[in-house]
Amino acid sequence: MQAKVTRVLSAVLLTSTVMAGAALAQEKVLRVGMTAADIPRTHGQPDQGFEGNRFTGIPMYDALTHWDLSSADKPSVIIPGLATEWAVDPKDATKWVFKLRPGVKFHDGSDVNADAIVWNVEKVLNKDAQHFDPSQVGVTVSRMPTLRSARKIDDLTVELTTTEPDSFLPINLTNLFIASPAHWRAKLAAVPASVTDPAERSRQAWTAFAAEPSGSGPFRGVRLQPRERFEMVANKSYWDPKRTPKLDRVVLVPLADANARTAALLSGQVDWIEAPAYDAIPQIRTRGFTVYSNPQPHVWPWQLSFAEGSPWLDRRVRHAANLCVNREEMRTMLGGMMGIPKGSVTPDHPWWGNPTFDIRYDPAAARKLMTDAGYSAAKPVRVKVLTSASGSGQMQPVPMNELMQEHLKQCFFDVQLDVIEWNAVFTNWREGAKHANARGANAINVTFATMDPFFAMVRFVSTKTFPPVSNNWGFFGNDEIDGLIAKARSSFEATARDNALAALHKRIVEEAPFVWVAHDVGPRAMSAKVKGVVQPKSWFIDIAPMSID
């Protein structure tokens, strides 16, 4: 079967390369094999998890704030993007004022201004707006749930309003990619007059926009073949000289299977792959390719259900599962390409908080907890885990879950794995454990980033982020946790906010709404021809400064 997949892959890539013609021969082209099974959406709010942000968001679009991806040695922090500065209103902590960068143009030549920012906020928040797009709401609003409105002050100043004081907002805004209103209106004008329903006209305009995107980023999308390839070309007039592309073209190829990705790299059909097959890493290195990795703010977990009847309602069971996973064995299986977690953040992080529950490998302690909870080898607890075969940040989900299944059996867990397509898992992550699309699972395996407070903790434990608002898939939460979140959100001074977040992280680890399994190190393999690569301590990476010999 694998040989057939590789032959089909080879035929598709060879045909695509030939069809590209001699015009590509003189170009500096970078070809990327993604873990996604399809091209992430290109209209400005990507799907496919953060792999979408990495490959069709950050390259083609700007946001008000950006992640600094220029260093491999220090954690990424937010820096000015389309906004040069921002501040919360000292009289009203629900209002923020953002000053915009002058002179920035969209790919279609129109201006990036306050009207464009307001328009992009309304595309996901204002159901009465002509350009409101329901398909963009889930992947956007769940990542910035307190944002409620935007107002133009002048051409280069915009005011954003939140539902409550929220010191996390500037970080969350890295996920709101700014698309061209003028370009969308041109696509709307081209919708046939026979289409009279406003919502359908808007949908068709967005579909046309996705086929020919217009942001203001360092690359411009030019060719989309769903499930096969997406091409971007350099925006040589990009406003930031440090990110003006040296490449002429980037080609994205979805390759969900790790072995197929590896075969594509080794045969020279792509120059870069995400998450190579772990057992092929020695061969990849021997063949002269470079394997990049770096500790990331990223967790590979099981997120647990607290719905009625869930076996995870008993904290002893949650603790036992965390004590029964042999993470050292998993790291060996992955060729060393993972970190061992003690929580969502590491003990040297300012949000650590020194939890009283120590996540470690202690199967004897785990069995004692399970016995106390009424389980045994003759009477195991049955759990069902929803996972995928690949996907953004999912590492090697099938072999990792199968090893967990083996580990947990010794602690009286009977684990059933339900492996479905990545985007379906990711969608159910917002729908919740009580939704029919959870397929009866009481745990879900979706990786998450921990580079900001909302992504690391708040969205999983606040009672305000129950589905479909955000990613509290398991409906975990209580008044104590909500109080800690409110204190952190309303702390606009860095040390006070870190202290509040440390108290929150402490209680999360102690209550264990996750089984924490791994911290990713983001392995990616590239041809030695690819230069200027910086593997940051981030889930993201910046293609713009790269070149290829």
PDB file of C-alpha atoms in Angstrom, residues 49 51 56 153 190 218 254 344 353 381 460 477 506 508:
ATOM      1  CA  GLY A  49      -4.850  24.372  12.578  1.00  0.00           C
ATOM      2  CA  GLU A  51      -0.159  24.768   9.981  1.00  0.00           C
ATOM      3  CA  THR A  56      -1.125  30.401   3.974  1.00  0.00           C
ATOM      4  CA  ILE A 153     -10.791  57.077  14.556  1.00  0.00           C
ATOM      5  CA  ALA A 190     -18.218  39.720 -10.740  1.00  0.00           C
ATOM      6  CA  PRO A 218       5.595  39.050   1.575  1.00  0.00           C
ATOM      7  CA  PRO A 254      -0.301  18.449   1.098  1.00  0.00           C
ATOM      8  CA  SER A 344       1.490  22.962  29.849  1.00  0.00           C
ATOM      9  CA  GLY A 353       3.498  28.046  39.652  1.00  0.00           C
ATOM     10  CA  VAL A 381     -12.049   1.681  32.677  1.00  0.00           C
ATOM     11  CA  PHE A 460      -9.387  25.071  27.894  1.00  0.00           C
ATOM     12  CA  GLY A 477     -14.222  24.733  34.733  1.00  0.00           C
ATOM     13  CA  LYS A 506      -0.648  25.445  39.240  1.00  0.00           C
ATOM     14  CA  ILE A 508      -4.688  23.326  36.099  1.00  0.00           C
TER      15      ILE A 508
END
